[in-house]
Amino acid sequence: MTVHHFYCRHITWVKMSGHPYSPRAYSIDCEMADVEDVFSGVGRAKKFPIKVVIVDERLDVIYDRLVRPDSTVLNDNSFIHGINMKSVIQKEQAVEIV
């Protein structure tokens, strides 16, 4: 099995008004790659975790985490919900699972 790896080099800070989950939803530009599966076990055959890596302009990693595929952090349109720009600048937790 493989993990779907979203490697996000640039964050496009676009407020999505009228979004059903949150008034603060920001789109991101992602490159797709495959990395080794770090999870194993029953019931995970079709539920691959999604690795989200966000780097800033200096290519410093500000967020690197595996996200559950059934969470609302990422949807099919590659939106990350709950990003707080202040926490991104401070390199703290940038994404909250809602």
CSV table of N, CA and C in Angstrom, one decimal:
chain,number,residue,atom,x,y,z
A,1,MET,N,0.8,-1.2,0.0
A,1,MET,CA,0.0,0.0,0.0
A,1,MET,C,0.9,1.2,0.0
A,2,THR,N,0.3,2.3,-0.4
A,2,THR,CA,1.0,3.6,-0.4
A,2,THR,C,0.2,4.7,0.3
A,3,VAL,N,0.9,5.7,0.8
A,3,VAL,CA,0.3,6.8,1.4
A,3,VAL,C,0.2,7.9,0.3
A,4,HIS,N,-0.9,8.6,0.2
A,4,HIS,CA,-1.0,9.7,-0.8
A,4,HIS,C,-0.3,10.9,-0.1
A,5,HIS,N,0.7,11.4,-0.7
A,5,HIS,CA,1.6,12.4,-0.2
A,5,HIS,C,1.3,13.7,-0.9
A,6,PHE,N,0.6,14.7,-0.2
A,6,PHE,CA,0.4,16.0,-0.7
A,6,PHE,C,1.6,16.9,-0.2
A,7,TYR,N,2.5,17.3,-1.1
A,7,TYR,CA,3.6,18.1,-0.7
A,7,TYR,C,3.2,19.5,-1.1
A,8,CYS,N,3.0,20.4,-0.2
A,8,CYS,CA,2.4,21.7,-0.4
A,8,CYS,C,3.5,22.7,-0.3
A,9,ARG,N,4.0,23.3,-1.4
A,9,ARG,CA,5.1,24.2,-1.4
A,9,ARG,C,4.5,25.7,-1.2
A,10,HIS,N,3.4,25.9,-1.7
A,10,HIS,CA,2.8,27.3,-1.6
A,10,HIS,C,1.4,27.2,-1.0
A,11,ILE,N,1.1,28.2,-0.1
A,11,ILE,CA,-0.2,28.3,0.4
A,11,ILE,C,-0.9,29.5,-0.3
A,12,THR,N,-2.0,29.3,-1.0
A,12,THR,CA,-2.8,30.3,-1.6
A,12,THR,C,-3.8,30.8,-0.6
A,13,TRP,N,-3.6,31.9,0.0
A,13,TRP,CA,-4.5,32.4,1.0
A,13,TRP,C,-5.8,33.0,0.4
A,14,VAL,N,-6.7,32.2,0.1
A,14,VAL,CA,-8.0,32.6,-0.6
A,14,VAL,C,-9.1,32.3,0.4
A,15,LYS,N,-9.8,33.3,0.9
A,15,LYS,CA,-11.0,33.0,1.8
A,15,LYS,C,-12.1,32.5,0.9
A,16,MET,N,-12.7,31.4,1.3
A,16,MET,CA,-13.8,30.7,0.6
A,16,MET,C,-15.1,31.1,1.3
A,17,SER,N,-15.7,32.2,0.8
A,17,SER,CA,-16.9,32.6,1.4
A,17,SER,C,-18.0,31.6,1.1
A,18,GLY,N,-18.9,31.4,2.1
A,18,GLY,CA,-20.0,30.5,1.9
A,18,GLY,C,-19.6,29.0,1.9
A,19,HIS,N,-18.4,28.7,2.3
A,19,HIS,CA,-18.0,27.3,2.4
A,19,HIS,C,-18.8,26.6,3.5
A,20,PRO,N,-19.2,25.4,3.3
A,20,PRO,CA,-20.1,24.7,4.2
A,20,PRO,C,-19.5,24.4,5.6
A,21,TYR,N,-18.2,24.2,5.6
A,21,TYR,CA,-17.5,23.8,6.9
A,21,TYR,C,-17.1,25.0,7.7
A,22,SER,N,-16.5,26.0,7.1
A,22,SER,CA,-15.9,27.1,7.9
A,22,SER,C,-15.8,28.3,7.0
A,23,PRO,N,-16.0,29.5,7.6
A,23,PRO,CA,-15.8,30.8,6.8
A,23,PRO,C,-14.3,31.0,6.6
A,24,ARG,N,-13.4,30.3,7.2
A,24,ARG,CA,-12.0,30.4,7.0
A,24,ARG,C,-11.5,29.1,6.4
A,25,ALA,N,-11.6,29.0,5.1
A,25,ALA,CA,-11.1,27.8,4.4
A,25,ALA,C,-10.1,28.4,3.3
A,26,TYR,N,-8.9,27.9,3.3
A,26,TYR,CA,-7.9,28.4,2.4
A,26,TYR,C,-7.5,27.3,1.4
A,27,SER,N,-7.3,27.7,0.2
A,27,SER,CA,-6.9,26.7,-0.8
A,27,SER,C,-5.4,26.6,-0.8
A,28,ILE,N,-4.8,25.4,-1.2
A,28,ILE,CA,-3.4,25.2,-1.3
A,28,ILE,C,-3.0,24.6,-2.6
A,29,ASP,N,-1.8,24.8,-3.0
A,29,ASP,CA,-1.2,24.2,-4.2
A,29,ASP,C,-0.4,23.0,-3.8
A,30,CYS,N,-0.7,21.8,-4.3
A,30,CYS,CA,-0.1,20.6,-3.9
A,30,CYS,C,0.5,19.8,-5.1
A,31,GLU,N,1.6,19.1,-4.8
A,31,GLU,CA,2.2,18.2,-5.7
A,31,GLU,C,2.0,16.8,-5.2
A,32,MET,N,1.6,15.9,-6.1
A,32,MET,CA,1.3,14.5,-5.6
A,32,MET,C,2.6,13.6,-5.7
A,33,ALA,N,2.7,12.8,-4.8
A,33,ALA,CA,3.8,11.8,-4.8
A,33,ALA,C,3.4,10.6,-3.9
A,34,ASP,N,4.1,9.5,-4.1
A,34,ASP,CA,3.8,8.3,-3.2
A,34,ASP,C,4.9,8.1,-2.3
A,35,VAL,N,4.6,7.8,-1.0
A,35,VAL,CA,5.6,7.5,0.0
A,35,VAL,C,5.2,6.1,0.6
A,36,GLU,N,6.1,5.6,1.4
A,36,GLU,CA,5.8,4.3,2.0
A,36,GLU,C,4.6,4.3,3.0
A,37,ASP,N,3.9,3.3,3.0
A,37,ASP,CA,2.8,3.2,3.9
A,37,ASP,C,3.3,3.0,5.3
A,38,VAL,N,2.9,3.9,6.3
A,38,VAL,CA,3.4,3.8,7.6
A,38,VAL,C,2.3,3.1,8.5
A,39,PHE,N,1.2,2.8,8.0
A,39,PHE,CA,0.1,2.2,8.8
A,39,PHE,C,-0.1,0.8,8.2
A,40,SER,N,-0.5,-0.1,9.1
A,40,SER,CA,-1.0,-1.4,8.6
A,40,SER,C,-2.1,-1.9,9.6
A,41,GLY,N,-2.8,-2.9,9.1
A,41,GLY,CA,-3.9,-3.4,10.0
A,41,GLY,C,-5.2,-3.6,9.3
A,42,VAL,N,-6.1,-4.2,10.0
A,42,VAL,CA,-7.4,-4.6,9.4
A,42,VAL,C,-8.2,-3.3,9.2
A,43,GLY,N,-8.9,-3.2,8.1
A,43,GLY,CA,-9.8,-2.1,7.9
A,43,GLY,C,-9.1,-0.9,7.2
A,44,ARG,N,-7.8,-0.9,6.9
A,44,ARG,CA,-7.2,0.2,6.3
A,44,ARG,C,-6.8,0.0,4.9
A,45,ALA,N,-7.4,-1.0,4.3
A,45,ALA,CA,-7.0,-1.4,2.9
A,45,ALA,C,-7.4,-0.3,1.9
A,46,LYS,N,-8.5,0.4,2.2
A,46,LYS,CA,-8.9,1.5,1.2
A,46,LYS,C,-8.8,2.9,1.9
A,47,LYS,N,-8.3,3.0,3.1
A,47,LYS,CA,-8.3,4.3,3.8
A,47,LYS,C,-6.8,4.6,4.0
A,48,PHE,N,-6.2,5.3,3.0
A,48,PHE,CA,-4.8,5.7,3.1
A,48,PHE,C,-4.8,7.0,3.9
A,49,PRO,N,-3.8,7.1,4.8
A,49,PRO,CA,-3.6,8.4,5.4
A,49,PRO,C,-3.0,9.4,4.4
A,50,ILE,N,-3.3,10.7,4.6
A,50,ILE,CA,-2.8,11.7,3.7
A,50,ILE,C,-1.7,12.5,4.4
A,51,LYS,N,-0.5,12.6,3.9
A,51,LYS,CA,0.6,13.3,4.5
A,51,LYS,C,0.5,14.7,3.9
A,52,VAL,N,0.4,15.7,4.8
A,52,VAL,CA,0.4,17.1,4.4
A,52,VAL,C,1.7,17.8,4.9
A,53,VAL,N,2.4,18.3,4.0
A,53,VAL,CA,3.6,19.1,4.3
A,53,VAL,C,3.5,20.5,3.7
A,54,ILE,N,3.6,21.5,4.6
A,54,ILE,CA,3.6,22.9,4.2
A,54,ILE,C,4.9,23.5,4.5
A,55,VAL,N,5.5,24.2,3.5
A,55,VAL,CA,6.7,24.9,3.7
A,55,VAL,C,6.5,26.3,3.3
A,56,ASP,N,7.3,27.2,3.9
A,56,ASP,CA,7.2,28.6,3.6
A,56,ASP,C,8.2,29.0,2.4
A,57,GLU,N,8.3,30.3,2.2
A,57,GLU,CA,9.1,30.8,1.1
A,57,GLU,C,10.6,30.3,1.2
A,58,ARG,N,11.1,30.2,2.4
A,58,ARG,CA,12.5,29.7,2.6
A,58,ARG,C,12.6,28.2,2.6
A,59,LEU,N,11.5,27.5,2.3
A,59,LEU,CA,11.4,26.1,2.3
A,59,LEU,C,11.6,25.4,3.7
A,60,ASP,N,11.3,26.2,4.7
A,60,ASP,CA,11.3,25.7,6.1
A,60,ASP,C,9.9,25.0,6.3
A,61,VAL,N,10.0,23.8,6.8
A,61,VAL,CA,8.7,23.0,7.0
A,61,VAL,C,8.0,23.7,8.2
A,62,ILE,N,6.7,24.0,8.0
A,62,ILE,CA,5.9,24.6,9.0
A,62,ILE,C,4.8,23.7,9.5
A,63,TYR,N,4.5,22.6,8.7
A,63,TYR,CA,3.5,21.7,9.1
A,63,TYR,C,3.8,20.4,8.4
A,64,ASP,N,3.8,19.3,9.1
A,64,ASP,CA,4.2,18.0,8.6
A,64,ASP,C,3.4,16.9,9.4
A,65,ARG,N,2.3,16.4,8.9
A,65,ARG,CA,1.5,15.5,9.6
A,65,ARG,C,0.7,14.5,8.7
A,66,LEU,N,0.5,13.3,9.2
A,66,LEU,CA,-0.4,12.4,8.5
A,66,LEU,C,-1.9,12.7,9.0
A,67,VAL,N,-2.8,12.8,8.1
A,67,VAL,CA,-4.2,13.2,8.4
A,67,VAL,C,-5.1,12.1,8.0
A,68,ARG,N,-6.0,11.8,8.9
A,68,ARG,CA,-7.0,10.7,8.6
A,68,ARG,C,-7.8,11.1,7.3
A,69,PRO,N,-8.0,10.1,6.4
A,69,PRO,CA,-8.7,10.4,5.2
A,69,PRO,C,-10.2,10.7,5.4
A,70,ASP,N,-10.8,10.3,6.5
A,70,ASP,CA,-12.2,10.6,6.7
A,70,ASP,C,-12.4,11.9,7.5
A,71,SER,N,-11.4,12.6,7.8
A,71,SER,CA,-11.5,13.9,8.5
A,71,SER,C,-12.0,15.0,7.6
A,72,THR,N,-12.3,16.1,8.2
A,72,THR,CA,-12.7,17.2,7.3
A,72,THR,C,-11.6,18.2,7.1
A,73,VAL,N,-10.4,17.9,7.5
A,73,VAL,CA,-9.2,18.8,7.3
A,73,VAL,C,-9.0,18.9,5.8
A,74,LEU,N,-9.0,17.8,5.1
A,74,LEU,CA,-8.8,17.8,3.7
A,74,LEU,C,-10.1,17.2,3.0
A,75,ASN,N,-10.5,17.9,2.0
A,75,ASN,CA,-11.6,17.3,1.2
A,75,ASN,C,-11.1,17.1,-0.2
A,76,ASP,N,-12.0,16.7,-1.1
A,76,ASP,CA,-11.6,16.3,-2.5
A,76,ASP,C,-11.0,17.5,-3.3
A,77,ASN,N,-11.3,18.7,-2.8
A,77,ASN,CA,-10.8,19.9,-3.5
A,77,ASN,C,-9.5,20.4,-2.9
A,78,SER,N,-8.9,19.6,-2.0
A,78,SER,CA,-7.6,20.0,-1.4
A,78,SER,C,-7.7,21.3,-0.6
A,79,PHE,N,-8.8,21.5,0.1
A,79,PHE,CA,-8.8,22.6,1.1
A,79,PHE,C,-8.4,22.1,2.4
A,80,ILE,N,-7.6,23.0,3.1
A,80,ILE,CA,-7.3,22.7,4.5
A,80,ILE,C,-8.1,23.6,5.4
A,81,HIS,N,-8.9,23.1,6.3
A,81,HIS,CA,-9.8,23.9,7.1
A,81,HIS,C,-9.1,24.2,8.5
A,82,GLY,N,-9.3,25.3,9.0
A,82,GLY,CA,-8.8,25.7,10.3
A,82,GLY,C,-7.4,26.2,10.3
A,83,ILE,N,-6.9,26.6,9.2
A,83,ILE,CA,-5.5,27.2,9.2
A,83,ILE,C,-5.6,28.6,9.8
A,84,ASN,N,-4.7,28.8,10.7
A,84,ASN,CA,-4.6,30.1,11.4
A,84,ASN,C,-3.3,30.7,11.0
A,85,MET,N,-3.4,31.9,10.3
A,85,MET,CA,-2.2,32.5,9.7
A,85,MET,C,-1.1,32.8,10.8
A,86,LYS,N,-1.6,33.3,12.0
A,86,LYS,CA,-0.7,33.6,13.0
A,86,LYS,C,0.1,32.3,13.5
A,87,SER,N,-0.6,31.2,13.6
A,87,SER,CA,0.0,30.0,14.1
A,87,SER,C,1.0,29.4,13.0
A,88,VAL,N,0.7,29.7,11.7
A,88,VAL,CA,1.6,29.3,10.6
A,88,VAL,C,2.9,30.1,10.7
A,89,ILE,N,2.7,31.4,10.9
A,89,ILE,CA,3.9,32.2,11.1
A,89,ILE,C,4.8,31.8,12.2
A,90,GLN,N,4.1,31.4,13.3
A,90,GLN,CA,4.8,31.0,14.5
A,90,GLN,C,5.3,29.6,14.5
A,91,LYS,N,5.0,28.9,13.4
A,91,LYS,CA,5.4,27.5,13.2
A,91,LYS,C,4.8,26.6,14.3
A,92,GLU,N,3.6,26.9,14.7
A,92,GLU,CA,2.9,26.0,15.6
A,92,GLU,C,1.9,25.2,14.8
A,93,GLN,N,1.0,24.5,15.5
A,93,GLN,CA,0.0,23.7,14.8
A,93,GLN,C,-0.8,24.6,13.9
A,94,ALA,N,-0.8,24.2,12.6
A,94,ALA,CA,-1.5,25.1,11.6
A,94,ALA,C,-2.9,24.5,11.2
A,95,VAL,N,-3.1,23.3,11.5
A,95,VAL,CA,-4.4,22.6,11.0
A,95,VAL,C,-5.0,21.9,12.2
A,96,GLU,N,-6.3,22.2,12.3
A,96,GLU,CA,-7.1,21.5,13.4
A,96,GLU,C,-8.0,20.5,12.8
A,97,ILE,N,-8.1,19.3,13.3
A,97,ILE,CA,-9.1,18.3,12.9
A,97,ILE,C,-10.4,18.7,13.5
A,98,VAL,N,-11.4,19.0,12.6
A,98,VAL,CA,-12.7,19.4,13.1
A,98,VAL,C,-13.7,18.3,12.9
